[in-house]
C-alpha positions as a Python dict, from the first residue, in 0.01 Angstrom:
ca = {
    (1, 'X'): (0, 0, 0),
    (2, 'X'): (26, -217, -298),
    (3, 'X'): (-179, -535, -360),
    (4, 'X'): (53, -804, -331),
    (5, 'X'): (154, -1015, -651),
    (6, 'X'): (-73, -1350, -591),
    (7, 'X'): (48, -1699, -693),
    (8, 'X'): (-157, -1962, -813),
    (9, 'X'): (-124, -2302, -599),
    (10, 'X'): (-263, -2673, -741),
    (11, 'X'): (-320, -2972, -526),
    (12, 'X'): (-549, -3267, -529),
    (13, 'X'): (-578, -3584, -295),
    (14, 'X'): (-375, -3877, -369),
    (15, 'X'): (-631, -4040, -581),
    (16, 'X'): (-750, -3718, -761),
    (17, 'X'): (-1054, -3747, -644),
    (18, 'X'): (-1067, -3390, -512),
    (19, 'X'): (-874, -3100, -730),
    (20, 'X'): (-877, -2757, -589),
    (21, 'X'): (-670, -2405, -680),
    (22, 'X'): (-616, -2106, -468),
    (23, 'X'): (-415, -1824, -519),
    (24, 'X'): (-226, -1662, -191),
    (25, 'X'): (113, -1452, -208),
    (26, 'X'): (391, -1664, -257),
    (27, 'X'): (470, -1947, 42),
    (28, 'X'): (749, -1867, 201),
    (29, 'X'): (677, -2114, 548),
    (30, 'X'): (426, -2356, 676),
    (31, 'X'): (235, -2332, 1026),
    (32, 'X'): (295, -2629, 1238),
    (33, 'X'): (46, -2726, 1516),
    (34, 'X'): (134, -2957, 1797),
    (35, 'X'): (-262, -3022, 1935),
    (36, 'X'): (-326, -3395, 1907),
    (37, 'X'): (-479, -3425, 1576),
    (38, 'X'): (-279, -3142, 1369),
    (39, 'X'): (41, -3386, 1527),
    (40, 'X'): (-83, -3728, 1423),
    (41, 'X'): (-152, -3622, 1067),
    (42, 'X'): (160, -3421, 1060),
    (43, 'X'): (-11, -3134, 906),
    (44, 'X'): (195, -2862, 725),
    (45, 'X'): (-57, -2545, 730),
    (46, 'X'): (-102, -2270, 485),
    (47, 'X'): (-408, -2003, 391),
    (48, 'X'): (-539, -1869, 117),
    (49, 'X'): (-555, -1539, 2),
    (50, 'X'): (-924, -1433, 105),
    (51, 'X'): (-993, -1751, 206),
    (52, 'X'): (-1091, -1894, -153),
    (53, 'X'): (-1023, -2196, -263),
    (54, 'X'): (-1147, -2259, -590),
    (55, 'X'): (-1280, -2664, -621),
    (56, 'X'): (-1206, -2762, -1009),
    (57, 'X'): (-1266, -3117, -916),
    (58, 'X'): (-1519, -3327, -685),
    (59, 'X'): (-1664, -3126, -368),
    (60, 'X'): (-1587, -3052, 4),
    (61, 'X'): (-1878, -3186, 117),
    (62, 'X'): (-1980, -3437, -159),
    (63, 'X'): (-1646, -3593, -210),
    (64, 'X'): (-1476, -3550, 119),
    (65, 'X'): (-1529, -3677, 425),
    (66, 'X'): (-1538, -3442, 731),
    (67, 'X'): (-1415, -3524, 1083),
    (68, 'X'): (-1517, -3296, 1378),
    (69, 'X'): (-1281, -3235, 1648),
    (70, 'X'): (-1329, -2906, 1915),
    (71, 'X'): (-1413, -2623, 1718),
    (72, 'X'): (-1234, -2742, 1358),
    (73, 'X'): (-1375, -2932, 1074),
    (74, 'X'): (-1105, -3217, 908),
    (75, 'X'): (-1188, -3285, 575),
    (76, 'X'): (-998, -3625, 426),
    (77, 'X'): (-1063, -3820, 131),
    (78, 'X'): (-1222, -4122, 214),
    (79, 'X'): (-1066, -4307, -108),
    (80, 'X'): (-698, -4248, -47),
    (81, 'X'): (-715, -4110, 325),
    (82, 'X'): (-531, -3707, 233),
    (83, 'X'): (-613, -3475, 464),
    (84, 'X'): (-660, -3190, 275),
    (85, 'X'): (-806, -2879, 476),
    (86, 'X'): (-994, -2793, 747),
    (87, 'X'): (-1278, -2528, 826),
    (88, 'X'): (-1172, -2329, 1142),
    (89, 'X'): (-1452, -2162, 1386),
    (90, 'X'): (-1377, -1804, 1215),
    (91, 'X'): (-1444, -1918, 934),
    (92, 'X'): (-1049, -1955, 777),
    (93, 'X'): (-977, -2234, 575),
    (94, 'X'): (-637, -2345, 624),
    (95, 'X'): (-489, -2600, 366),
    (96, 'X'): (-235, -2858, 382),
    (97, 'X'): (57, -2759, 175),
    (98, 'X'): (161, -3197, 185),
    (99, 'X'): (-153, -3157, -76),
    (100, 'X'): (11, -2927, -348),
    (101, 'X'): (112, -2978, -682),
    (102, 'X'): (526, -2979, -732),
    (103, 'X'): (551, -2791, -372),
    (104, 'X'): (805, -2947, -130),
    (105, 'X'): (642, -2784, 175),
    (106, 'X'): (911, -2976, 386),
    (107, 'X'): (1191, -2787, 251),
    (108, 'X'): (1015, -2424, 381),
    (109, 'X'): (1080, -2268, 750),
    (110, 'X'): (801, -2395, 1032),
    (111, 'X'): (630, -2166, 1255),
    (112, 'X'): (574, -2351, 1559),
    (113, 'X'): (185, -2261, 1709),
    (114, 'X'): (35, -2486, 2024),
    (115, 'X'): (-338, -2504, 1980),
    (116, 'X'): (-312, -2769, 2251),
    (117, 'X'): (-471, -2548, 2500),
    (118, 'X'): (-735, -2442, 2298),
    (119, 'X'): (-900, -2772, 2178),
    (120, 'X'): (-1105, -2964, 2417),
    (121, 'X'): (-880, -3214, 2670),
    (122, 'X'): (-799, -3497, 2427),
    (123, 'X'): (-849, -3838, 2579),
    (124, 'X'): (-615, -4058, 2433),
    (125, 'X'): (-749, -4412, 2346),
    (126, 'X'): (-772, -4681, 2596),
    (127, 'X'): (-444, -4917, 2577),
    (128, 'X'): (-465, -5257, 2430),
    (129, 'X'): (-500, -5534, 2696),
    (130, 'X'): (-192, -5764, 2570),
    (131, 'X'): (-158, -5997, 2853),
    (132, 'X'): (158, -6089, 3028),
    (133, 'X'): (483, -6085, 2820),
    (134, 'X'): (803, -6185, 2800),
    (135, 'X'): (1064, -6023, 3035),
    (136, 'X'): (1257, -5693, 2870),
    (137, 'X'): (927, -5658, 2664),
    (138, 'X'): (824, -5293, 2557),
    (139, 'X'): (465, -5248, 2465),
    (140, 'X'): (403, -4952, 2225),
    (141, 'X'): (41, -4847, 2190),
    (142, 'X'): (-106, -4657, 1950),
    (143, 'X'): (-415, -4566, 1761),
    (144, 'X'): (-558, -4302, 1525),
    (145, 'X'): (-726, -4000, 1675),
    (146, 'X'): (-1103, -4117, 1739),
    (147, 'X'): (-964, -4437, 1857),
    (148, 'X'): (-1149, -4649, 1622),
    (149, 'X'): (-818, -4861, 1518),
    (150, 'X'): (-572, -4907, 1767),
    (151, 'X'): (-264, -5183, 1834),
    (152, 'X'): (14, -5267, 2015),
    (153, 'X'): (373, -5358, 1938),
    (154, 'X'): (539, -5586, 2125),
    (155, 'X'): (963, -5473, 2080),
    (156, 'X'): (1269, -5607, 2256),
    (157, 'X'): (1416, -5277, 2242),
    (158, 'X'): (1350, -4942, 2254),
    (159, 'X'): (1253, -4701, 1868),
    (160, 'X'): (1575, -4545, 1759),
    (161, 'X'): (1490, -4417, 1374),
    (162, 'X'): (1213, -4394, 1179),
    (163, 'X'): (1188, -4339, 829),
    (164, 'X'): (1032, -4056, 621),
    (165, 'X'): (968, -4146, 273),
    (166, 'X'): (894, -3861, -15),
    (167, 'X'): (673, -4008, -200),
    (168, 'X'): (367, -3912, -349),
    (169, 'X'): (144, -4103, -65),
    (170, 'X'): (383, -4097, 225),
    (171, 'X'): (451, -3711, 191),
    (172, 'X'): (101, -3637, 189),
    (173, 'X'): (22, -3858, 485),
    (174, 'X'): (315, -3698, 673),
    (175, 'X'): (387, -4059, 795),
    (176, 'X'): (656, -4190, 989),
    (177, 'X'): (761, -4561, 939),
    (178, 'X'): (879, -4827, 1186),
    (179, 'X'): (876, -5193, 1038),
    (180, 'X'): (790, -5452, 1324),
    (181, 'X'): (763, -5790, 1230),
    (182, 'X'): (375, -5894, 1186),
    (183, 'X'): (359, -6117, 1460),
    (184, 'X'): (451, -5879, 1749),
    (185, 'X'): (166, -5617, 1629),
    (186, 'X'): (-201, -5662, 1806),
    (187, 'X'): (-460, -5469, 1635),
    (188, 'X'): (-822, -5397, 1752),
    (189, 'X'): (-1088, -5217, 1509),
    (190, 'X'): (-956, -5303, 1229),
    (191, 'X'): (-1316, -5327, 1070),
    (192, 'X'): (-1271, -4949, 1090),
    (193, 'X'): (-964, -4937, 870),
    (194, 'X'): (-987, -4816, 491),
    (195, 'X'): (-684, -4966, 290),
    (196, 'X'): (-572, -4790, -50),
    (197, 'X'): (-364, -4899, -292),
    (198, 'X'): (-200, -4775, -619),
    (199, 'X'): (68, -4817, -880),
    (200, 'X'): (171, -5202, -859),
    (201, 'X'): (-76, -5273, -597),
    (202, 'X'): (212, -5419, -351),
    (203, 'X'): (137, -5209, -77),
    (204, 'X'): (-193, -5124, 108),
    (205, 'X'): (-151, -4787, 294),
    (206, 'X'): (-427, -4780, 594),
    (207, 'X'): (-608, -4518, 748),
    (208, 'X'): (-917, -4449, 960),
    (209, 'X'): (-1220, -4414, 792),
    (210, 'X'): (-1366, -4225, 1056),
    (211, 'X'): (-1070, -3937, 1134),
    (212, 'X'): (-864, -4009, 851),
    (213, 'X'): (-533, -4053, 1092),
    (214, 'X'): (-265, -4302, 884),
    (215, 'X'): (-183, -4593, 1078),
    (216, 'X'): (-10, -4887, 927),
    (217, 'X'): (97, -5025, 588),
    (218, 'X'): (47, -5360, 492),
    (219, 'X'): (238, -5584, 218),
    (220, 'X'): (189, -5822, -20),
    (221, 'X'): (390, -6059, -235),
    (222, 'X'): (471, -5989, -552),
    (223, 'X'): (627, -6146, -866),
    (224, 'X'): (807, -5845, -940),
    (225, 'X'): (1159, -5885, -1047),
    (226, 'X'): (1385, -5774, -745),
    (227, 'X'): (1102, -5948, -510),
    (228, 'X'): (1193, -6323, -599),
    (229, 'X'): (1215, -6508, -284),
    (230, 'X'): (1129, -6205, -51),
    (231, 'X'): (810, -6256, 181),
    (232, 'X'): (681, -5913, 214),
    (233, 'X'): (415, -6034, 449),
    (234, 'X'): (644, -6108, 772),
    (235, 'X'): (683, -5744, 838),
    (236, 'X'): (397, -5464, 879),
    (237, 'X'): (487, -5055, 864),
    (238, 'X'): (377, -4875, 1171),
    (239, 'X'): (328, -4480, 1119),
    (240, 'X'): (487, -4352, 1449),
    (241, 'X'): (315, -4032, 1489),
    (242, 'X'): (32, -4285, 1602),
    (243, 'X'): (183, -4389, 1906),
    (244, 'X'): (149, -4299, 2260),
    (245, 'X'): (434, -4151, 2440),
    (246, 'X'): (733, -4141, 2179),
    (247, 'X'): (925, -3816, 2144),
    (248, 'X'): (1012, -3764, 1776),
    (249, 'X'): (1259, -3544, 1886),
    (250, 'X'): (1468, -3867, 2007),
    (251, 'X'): (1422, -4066, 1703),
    (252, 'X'): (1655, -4040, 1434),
    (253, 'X'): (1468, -4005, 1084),
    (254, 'X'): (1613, -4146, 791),
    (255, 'X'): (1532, -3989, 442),
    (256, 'X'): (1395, -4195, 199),
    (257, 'X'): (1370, -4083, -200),
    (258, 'X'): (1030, -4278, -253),
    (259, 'X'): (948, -4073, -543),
    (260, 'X'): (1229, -4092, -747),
    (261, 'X'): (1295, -4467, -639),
    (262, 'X'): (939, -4628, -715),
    (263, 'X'): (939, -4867, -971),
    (264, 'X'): (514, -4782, -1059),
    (265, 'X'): (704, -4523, -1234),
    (266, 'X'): (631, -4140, -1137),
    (267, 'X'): (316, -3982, -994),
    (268, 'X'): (126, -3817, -1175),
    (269, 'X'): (-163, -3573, -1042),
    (270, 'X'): (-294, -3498, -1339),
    (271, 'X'): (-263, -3170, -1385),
}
């Protein structure tokens, strides 16, 4: 049988921080795990050929940060909050396509795998205690994985959409945006929350620093022309895969062209 023609495969962390290259036949699909912490991060999976991943820039264990769940090793940046691999118990390290270099890893075919039953029985995070509230009142709760940062939202009526942005942060985080207004969100552990920022600076995309799990983005004012007037601060963006009980299946999710769109200009990974 013939060796099979390898293709060479870039990707880095948001803030380039971490640079790696692997080679693998070329991807045709992405692995997509519903356990609880594959599904919060939104992980698309792929694997090296041989399992070598060749780390041009920073190190797995010097520059990332590693977050231990069942029998699998998370490793995040914790500068920007990517997810970029993880160390399996055989020994396979599977990478997250989000993380590649020019490689829409959306646009491929998913194969659908349920490592549910194989992790230990995740305990999701105790519920905020909100108090008594107004009649009609839905209370969304969420948190990252560890439970470290969690909230509640406080809606009159029930998630319809989300959106999805493309972007260079927003793909890579996999998140999912709702955009409550700041008063009705409660958050707890917020001491535990890393905030990152790029480009203009307008935006502060936040993420555990202890699992990595993007939760929220918060906004800031600017002087920017096409912001005059605008108070960015009255609203907050909650990243949906964080929250308890919602079926993405019955959300409708509106595309968003981030990355062409951004007025920072296009990223640029620096390769």
């Amino acid at each position: 049988m013939s060796t099979p023609f390898l293709v060479e495969y870039k990707g880095n962390c948001h803030c380039k921080a971490f640079k790696f290259i692997f080679k693998a036949p070329e991807i045709k699909q992405t692995f997509v795990c519903a356990c609880s912490i594959c599904y919060k991060n939104g992980y698309l999976w792929g694997f090296p050929s041989e399992g070598v991943v060749d780390v041009v820039k920073g190190g797995t264990e010097s520059t990332l940060k590693s977050y231990q769940f069942g029998n699998c090793t998370h490793k995040f940046c914790p500068t920007c909050g990517t997810s970029v691999l993880a160390h399996l118990a055989n020994g396979t390290i599977a990478i997250n396509l989000r993380t590649l270099h020019e490689f829409d890893a959306t646009a491929l075919p998913e194969v659908a795998r349920d490592n549910g039953a194989n992790e230990p029985a995740y305990r999701v995070p105790e519920p905020l205690d909100v108090g008594p509230v107004p009649k009609g009142t839905i209370v969304y709760q969420g948190s990252c994985h560890c439970g470290a940062v969690r909230y509640a939202q406080l809606a009159s009526e029930p998630l319809q959409e989300a959106k999805e942005c493309n972007c260079s942060i927003c793909h890579r985080d996999a998140a999912l945006w709702v955009y409550p207004g700041t008063p009705t969100v409660i958050f707890a552990g917020l001491t535990s929350l890393t905030e990152y920022t790029f480009g203009l600076g307008r935006t502060y995309h936040g993420f555990c620093g202890s699992c990595g799990v993007s939760i929220r983005e918060r906004f800031v004012n600017t002087k920017l022309e096409g912001f005059e007037g605008r108070d960015r601060t009255r609203k907050v963006a909650l990243n949906v895969r964080t929250m308890s009980g919602v079926d993405l299946g019955e959300l409708t999710i509106k595309k968003h062209d981030g990355r062409l769109g951004s007025k920072a200009g296009p990223y640029d990974a620096g390769w």
